[in-house]
Tab-separated table of C-alpha atoms in Angstrom:
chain	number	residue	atom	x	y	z
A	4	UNK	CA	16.468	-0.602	-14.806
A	5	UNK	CA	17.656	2.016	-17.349
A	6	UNK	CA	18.046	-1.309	-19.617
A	7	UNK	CA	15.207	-3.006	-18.882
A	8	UNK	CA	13.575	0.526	-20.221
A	9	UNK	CA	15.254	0.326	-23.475
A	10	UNK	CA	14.917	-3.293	-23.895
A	11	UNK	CA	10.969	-2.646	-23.196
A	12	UNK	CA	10.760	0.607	-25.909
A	13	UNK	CA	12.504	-1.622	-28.499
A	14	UNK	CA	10.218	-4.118	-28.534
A	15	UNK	CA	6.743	-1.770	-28.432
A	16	UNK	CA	8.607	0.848	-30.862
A	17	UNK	CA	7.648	0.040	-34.441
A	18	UNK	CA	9.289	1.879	-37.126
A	19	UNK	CA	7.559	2.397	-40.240
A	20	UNK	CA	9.346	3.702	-43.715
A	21	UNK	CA	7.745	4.918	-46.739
A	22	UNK	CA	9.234	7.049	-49.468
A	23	UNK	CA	7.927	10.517	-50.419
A	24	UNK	CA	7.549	9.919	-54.051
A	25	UNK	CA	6.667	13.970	-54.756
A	26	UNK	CA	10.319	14.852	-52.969
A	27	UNK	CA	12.038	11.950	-53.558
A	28	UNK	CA	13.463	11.764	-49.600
A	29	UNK	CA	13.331	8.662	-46.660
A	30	UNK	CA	10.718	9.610	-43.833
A	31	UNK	CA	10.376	7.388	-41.105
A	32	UNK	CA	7.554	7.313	-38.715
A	33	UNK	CA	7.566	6.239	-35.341
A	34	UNK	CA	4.614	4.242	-33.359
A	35	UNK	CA	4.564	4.032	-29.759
A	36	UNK	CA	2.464	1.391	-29.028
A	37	UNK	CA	1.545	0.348	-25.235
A	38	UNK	CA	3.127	3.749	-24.023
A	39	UNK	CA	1.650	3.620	-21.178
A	40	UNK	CA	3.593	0.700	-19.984
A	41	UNK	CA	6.890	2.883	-20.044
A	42	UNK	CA	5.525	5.626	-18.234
A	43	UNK	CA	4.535	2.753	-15.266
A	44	UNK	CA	8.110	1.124	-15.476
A	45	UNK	CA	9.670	3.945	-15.557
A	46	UNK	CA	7.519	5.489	-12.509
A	47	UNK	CA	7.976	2.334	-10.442
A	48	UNK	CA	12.409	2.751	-11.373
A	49	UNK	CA	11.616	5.883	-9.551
A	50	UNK	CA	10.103	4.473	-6.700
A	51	UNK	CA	6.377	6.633	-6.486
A	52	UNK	CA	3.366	4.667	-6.369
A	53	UNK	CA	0.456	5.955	-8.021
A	54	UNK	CA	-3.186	5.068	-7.927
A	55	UNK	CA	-3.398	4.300	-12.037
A	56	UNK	CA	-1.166	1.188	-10.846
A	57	UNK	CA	-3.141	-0.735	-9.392
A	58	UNK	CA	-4.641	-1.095	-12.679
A	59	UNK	CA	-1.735	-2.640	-13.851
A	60	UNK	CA	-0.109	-4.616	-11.099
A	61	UNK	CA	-1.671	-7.489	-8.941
A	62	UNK	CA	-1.181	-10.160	-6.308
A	63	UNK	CA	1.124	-12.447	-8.611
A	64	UNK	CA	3.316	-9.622	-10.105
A	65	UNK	CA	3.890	-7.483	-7.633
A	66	UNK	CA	6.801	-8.906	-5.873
A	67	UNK	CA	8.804	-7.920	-8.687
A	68	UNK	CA	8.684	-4.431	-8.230
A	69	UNK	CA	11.802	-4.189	-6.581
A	70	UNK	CA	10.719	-0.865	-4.836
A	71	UNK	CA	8.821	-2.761	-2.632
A	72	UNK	CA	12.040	-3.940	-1.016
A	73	UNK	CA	13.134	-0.743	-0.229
A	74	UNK	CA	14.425	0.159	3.772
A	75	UNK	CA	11.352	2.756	4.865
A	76	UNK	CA	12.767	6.143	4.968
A	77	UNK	CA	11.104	7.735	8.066
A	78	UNK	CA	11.055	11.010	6.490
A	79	UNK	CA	10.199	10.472	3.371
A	80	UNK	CA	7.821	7.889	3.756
A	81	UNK	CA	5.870	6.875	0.534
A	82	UNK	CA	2.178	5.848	2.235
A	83	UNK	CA	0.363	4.906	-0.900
A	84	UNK	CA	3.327	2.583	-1.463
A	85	UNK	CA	2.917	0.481	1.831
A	86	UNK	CA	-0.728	0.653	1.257
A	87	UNK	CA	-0.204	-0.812	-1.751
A	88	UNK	CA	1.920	-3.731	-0.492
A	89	UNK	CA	-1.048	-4.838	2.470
A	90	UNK	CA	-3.423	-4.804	-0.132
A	91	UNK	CA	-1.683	-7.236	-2.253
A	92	UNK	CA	-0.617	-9.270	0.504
A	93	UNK	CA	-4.004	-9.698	1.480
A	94	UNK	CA	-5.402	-10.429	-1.832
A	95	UNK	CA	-2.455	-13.171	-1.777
A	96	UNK	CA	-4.070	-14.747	1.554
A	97	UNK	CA	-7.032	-14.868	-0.375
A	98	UNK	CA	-5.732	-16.750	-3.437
A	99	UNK	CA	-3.982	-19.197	-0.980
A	100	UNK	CA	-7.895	-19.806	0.336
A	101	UNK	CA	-9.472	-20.119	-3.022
A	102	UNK	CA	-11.421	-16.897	-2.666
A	103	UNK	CA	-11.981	-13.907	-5.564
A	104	UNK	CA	-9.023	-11.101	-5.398
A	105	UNK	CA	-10.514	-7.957	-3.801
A	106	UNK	CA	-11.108	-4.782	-6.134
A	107	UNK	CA	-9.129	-1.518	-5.314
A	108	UNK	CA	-11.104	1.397	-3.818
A	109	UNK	CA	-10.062	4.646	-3.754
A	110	UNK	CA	-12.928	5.733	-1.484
A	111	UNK	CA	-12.150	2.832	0.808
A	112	UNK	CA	-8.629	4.196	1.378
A	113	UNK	CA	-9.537	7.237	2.175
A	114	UNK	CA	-11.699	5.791	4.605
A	115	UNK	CA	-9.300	3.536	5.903
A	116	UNK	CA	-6.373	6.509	6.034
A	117	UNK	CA	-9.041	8.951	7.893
A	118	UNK	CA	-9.593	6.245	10.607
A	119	UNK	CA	-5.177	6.040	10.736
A	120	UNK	CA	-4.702	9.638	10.952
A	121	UNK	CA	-7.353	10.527	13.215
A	122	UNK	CA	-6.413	7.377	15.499
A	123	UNK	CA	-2.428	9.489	16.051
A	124	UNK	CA	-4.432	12.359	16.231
A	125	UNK	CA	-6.405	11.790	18.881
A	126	UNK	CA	-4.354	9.187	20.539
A	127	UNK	CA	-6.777	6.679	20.415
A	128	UNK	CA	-6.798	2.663	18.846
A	129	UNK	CA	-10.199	1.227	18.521
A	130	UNK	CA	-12.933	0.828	15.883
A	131	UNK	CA	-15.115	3.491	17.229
A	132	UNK	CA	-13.949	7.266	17.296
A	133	UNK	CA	-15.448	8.875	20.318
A	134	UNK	CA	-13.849	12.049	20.099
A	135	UNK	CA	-15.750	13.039	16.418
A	136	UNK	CA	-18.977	11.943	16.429
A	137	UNK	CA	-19.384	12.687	12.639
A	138	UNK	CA	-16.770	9.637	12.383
A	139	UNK	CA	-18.021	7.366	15.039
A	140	UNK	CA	-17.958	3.942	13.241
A	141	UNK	CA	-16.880	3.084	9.649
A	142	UNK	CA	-20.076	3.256	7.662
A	143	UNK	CA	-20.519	7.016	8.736
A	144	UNK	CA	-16.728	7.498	7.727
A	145	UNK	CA	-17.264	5.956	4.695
A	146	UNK	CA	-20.082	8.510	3.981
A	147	UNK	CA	-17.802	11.243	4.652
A	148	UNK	CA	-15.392	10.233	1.902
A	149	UNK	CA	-18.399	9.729	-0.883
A	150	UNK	CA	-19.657	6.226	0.158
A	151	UNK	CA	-23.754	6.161	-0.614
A	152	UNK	CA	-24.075	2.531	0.385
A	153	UNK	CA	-20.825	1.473	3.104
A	154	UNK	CA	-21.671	-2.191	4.302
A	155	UNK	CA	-18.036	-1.495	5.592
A	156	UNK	CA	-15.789	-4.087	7.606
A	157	UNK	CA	-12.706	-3.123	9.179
A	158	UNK	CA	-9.287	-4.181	10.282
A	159	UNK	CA	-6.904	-2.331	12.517
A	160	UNK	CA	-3.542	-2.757	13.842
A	161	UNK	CA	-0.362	-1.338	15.351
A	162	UNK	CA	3.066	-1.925	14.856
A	163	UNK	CA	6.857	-0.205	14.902
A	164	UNK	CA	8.618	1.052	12.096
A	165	UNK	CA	11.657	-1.112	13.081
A	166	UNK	CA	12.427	-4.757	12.717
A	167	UNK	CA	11.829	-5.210	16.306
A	168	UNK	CA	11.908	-9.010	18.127
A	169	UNK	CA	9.050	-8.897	20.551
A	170	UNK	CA	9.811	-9.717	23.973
A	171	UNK	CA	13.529	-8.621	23.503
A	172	UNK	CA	15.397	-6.364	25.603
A	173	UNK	CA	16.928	-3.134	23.666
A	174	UNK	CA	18.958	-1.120	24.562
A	175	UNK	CA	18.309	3.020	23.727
A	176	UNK	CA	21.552	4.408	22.820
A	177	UNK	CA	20.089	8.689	21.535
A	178	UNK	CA	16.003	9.202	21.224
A	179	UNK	CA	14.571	7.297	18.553
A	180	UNK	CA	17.583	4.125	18.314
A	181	UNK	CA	17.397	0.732	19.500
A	182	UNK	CA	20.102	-2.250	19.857
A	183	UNK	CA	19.596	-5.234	21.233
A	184	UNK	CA	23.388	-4.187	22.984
A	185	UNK	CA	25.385	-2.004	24.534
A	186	UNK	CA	27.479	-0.684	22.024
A	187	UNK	CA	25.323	-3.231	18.876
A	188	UNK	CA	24.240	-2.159	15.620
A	189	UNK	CA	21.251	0.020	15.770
A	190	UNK	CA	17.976	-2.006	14.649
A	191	UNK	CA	17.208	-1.827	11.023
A	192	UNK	CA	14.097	-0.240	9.658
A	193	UNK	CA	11.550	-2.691	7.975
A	194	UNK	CA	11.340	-2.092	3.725
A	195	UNK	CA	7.706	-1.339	3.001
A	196	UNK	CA	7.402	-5.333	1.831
A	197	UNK	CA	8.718	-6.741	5.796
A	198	UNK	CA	6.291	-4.039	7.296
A	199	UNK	CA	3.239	-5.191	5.457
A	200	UNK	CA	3.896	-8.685	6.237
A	201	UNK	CA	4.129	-8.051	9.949
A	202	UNK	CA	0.399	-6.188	9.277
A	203	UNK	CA	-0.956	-9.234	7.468
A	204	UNK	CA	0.431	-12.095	9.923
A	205	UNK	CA	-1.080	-10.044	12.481
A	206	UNK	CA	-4.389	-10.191	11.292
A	207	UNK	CA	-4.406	-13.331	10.296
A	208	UNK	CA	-3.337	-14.624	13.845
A	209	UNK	CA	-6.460	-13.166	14.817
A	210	UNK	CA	-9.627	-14.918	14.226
A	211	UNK	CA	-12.227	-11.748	14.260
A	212	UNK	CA	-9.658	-9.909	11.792
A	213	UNK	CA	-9.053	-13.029	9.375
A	214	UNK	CA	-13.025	-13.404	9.022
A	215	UNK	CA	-12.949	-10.161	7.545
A	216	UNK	CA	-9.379	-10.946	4.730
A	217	UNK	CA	-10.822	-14.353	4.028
A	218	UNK	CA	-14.666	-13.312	3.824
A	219	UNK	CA	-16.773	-14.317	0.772
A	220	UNK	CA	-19.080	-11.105	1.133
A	221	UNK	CA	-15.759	-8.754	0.811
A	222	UNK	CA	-15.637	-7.474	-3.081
A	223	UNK	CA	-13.526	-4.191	-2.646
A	224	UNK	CA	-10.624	-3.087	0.004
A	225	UNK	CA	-9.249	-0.131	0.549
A	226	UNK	CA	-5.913	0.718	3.439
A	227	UNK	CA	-4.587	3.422	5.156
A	228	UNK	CA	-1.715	4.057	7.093
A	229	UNK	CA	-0.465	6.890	9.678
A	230	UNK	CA	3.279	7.008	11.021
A	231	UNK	CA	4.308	8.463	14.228
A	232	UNK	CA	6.891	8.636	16.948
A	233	UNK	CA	5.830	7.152	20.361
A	234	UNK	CA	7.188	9.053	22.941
A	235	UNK	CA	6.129	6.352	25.559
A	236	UNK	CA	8.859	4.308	24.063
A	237	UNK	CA	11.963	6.574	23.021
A	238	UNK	CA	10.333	8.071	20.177
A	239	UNK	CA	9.546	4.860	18.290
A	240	UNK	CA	9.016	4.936	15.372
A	241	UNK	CA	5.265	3.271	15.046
A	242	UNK	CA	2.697	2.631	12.243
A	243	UNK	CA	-0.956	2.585	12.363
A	244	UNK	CA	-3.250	0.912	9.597
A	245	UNK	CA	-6.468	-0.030	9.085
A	246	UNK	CA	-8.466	-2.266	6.420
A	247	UNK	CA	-11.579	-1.105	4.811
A	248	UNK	CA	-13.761	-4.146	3.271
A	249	UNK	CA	-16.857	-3.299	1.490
A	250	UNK	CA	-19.136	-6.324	0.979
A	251	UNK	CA	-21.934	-7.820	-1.216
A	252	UNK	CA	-22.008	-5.079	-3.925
A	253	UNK	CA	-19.228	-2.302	-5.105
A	254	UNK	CA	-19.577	1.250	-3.743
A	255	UNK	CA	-21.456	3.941	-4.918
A	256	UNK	CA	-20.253	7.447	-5.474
């Protein structure tokens, strides 16, 4: 990556000489053009995901940011990166039907990632909170976060951390591992890019939540995620996310 830096700031870098005529000496002056592009390469060698690149990145580039193939780290997990990686693959599903590419909101996210949190929180899973009435459905939590006019739609789902094979007996050798055998190799983590896809094919094996990826009245998406361990289920490691959709026109702070 250190390479493809170098190659990168070569090419932008142009190098101007003139002569001081008064002094007689070589100066040279150096342009940075497109610096900005360096500072996002060089944030994305370092795997952090930042807002400001989604400005930058879309549906048909993204897969070659190699940090989205990265094993999930369970405590150190980067949230805005996975977020990041369901909202391009949905804005893929939507290419694949024909449809406009969805607009990044900030305020939808923070929606969405309210709805997550609160959902481990209070040990809930459903569309409507009952336990904070402030934050019953998703137009009032879209008000919360800023949102003057939410015509909000909403996805939510749950799924492990792990690359787990429904249906399959495991085997639970310490709190928080799984095998699929006695004395087998513990199952594998997803990378933020496997996780996302087992989000999306979710959805869209769902009628009701593919209505709201493929619809033509969605302009703007924002997701949120929330991790935690299940202790129903050997400490699981388990993911909860949810999809905020704003249709017919943009938000309004």
């Amino acid at each position: 990556m250190l390479e493809q830096l170098l190659k990168l700031c070569n090419k932008i870098i142009v190098v101007f000489h003139y002569i001081n005529t008064n002094r007689f000496q070589m100066k040279k002056i150096v342009l940075l053009i497109l610096f900005s592009q360096v500072v996002v390469t060089f944030n994305h060698a370092q795997g952090k995901w930042e807002k400001n690149f989604y400005s930058s990145v879309n549906s048909k580039n993204f897969h070659q940011f190699k940090i989205f193939n990265d094993t999930i780290d369970f405590n150190n997990i980067d949230f805005p990166r996975l977020q990041a990686a369901i909202f391009y693959l949905t804005n893929e599903e939507r290419i694949k039907n024909k449809l406009p590419e969805l607009n990044y909101s900030d305020l939808l996210e923070k929606t969405a990632l309210m709805h997550s949190e609160d959902m481990v929180k209070y040990e809930f899973f459903g569309h409507e909170n009952t336990i904070d009435k402030n934050k019953k459905d998703q137009n009032m939590r879209a008000r919360i976060t800023g949102i003057q006019n939410p015509y909000v739609a909403e996805n939510i789902a749950e799924t492990f951390g792990i690359q787990y094979k429904a249906n399959t007996r495991v085997f639970t050798p310490a709190i928080g591992q799984f095998s699929y055998s006695q004395d087998g190799n513990l199952i594998p983590p997803h990378t933020y890019l496997s996780l996302a896809e087992v989000f999306l094919n979710m959805w869209m094996n769902s009628p009701e939540h593919k209505k709201n990826i493929l619809s033509r009245n969605a302009i703007q998406l924002g997701c949120g995620i929330a991790f935690y361990y299940n202790e129903k289920f050997n400490s699981i490691p388990t993911f909860i996310a949810t999809q905020n959709f704003q249709w017919y026109e943009p938000v309004n702070k």
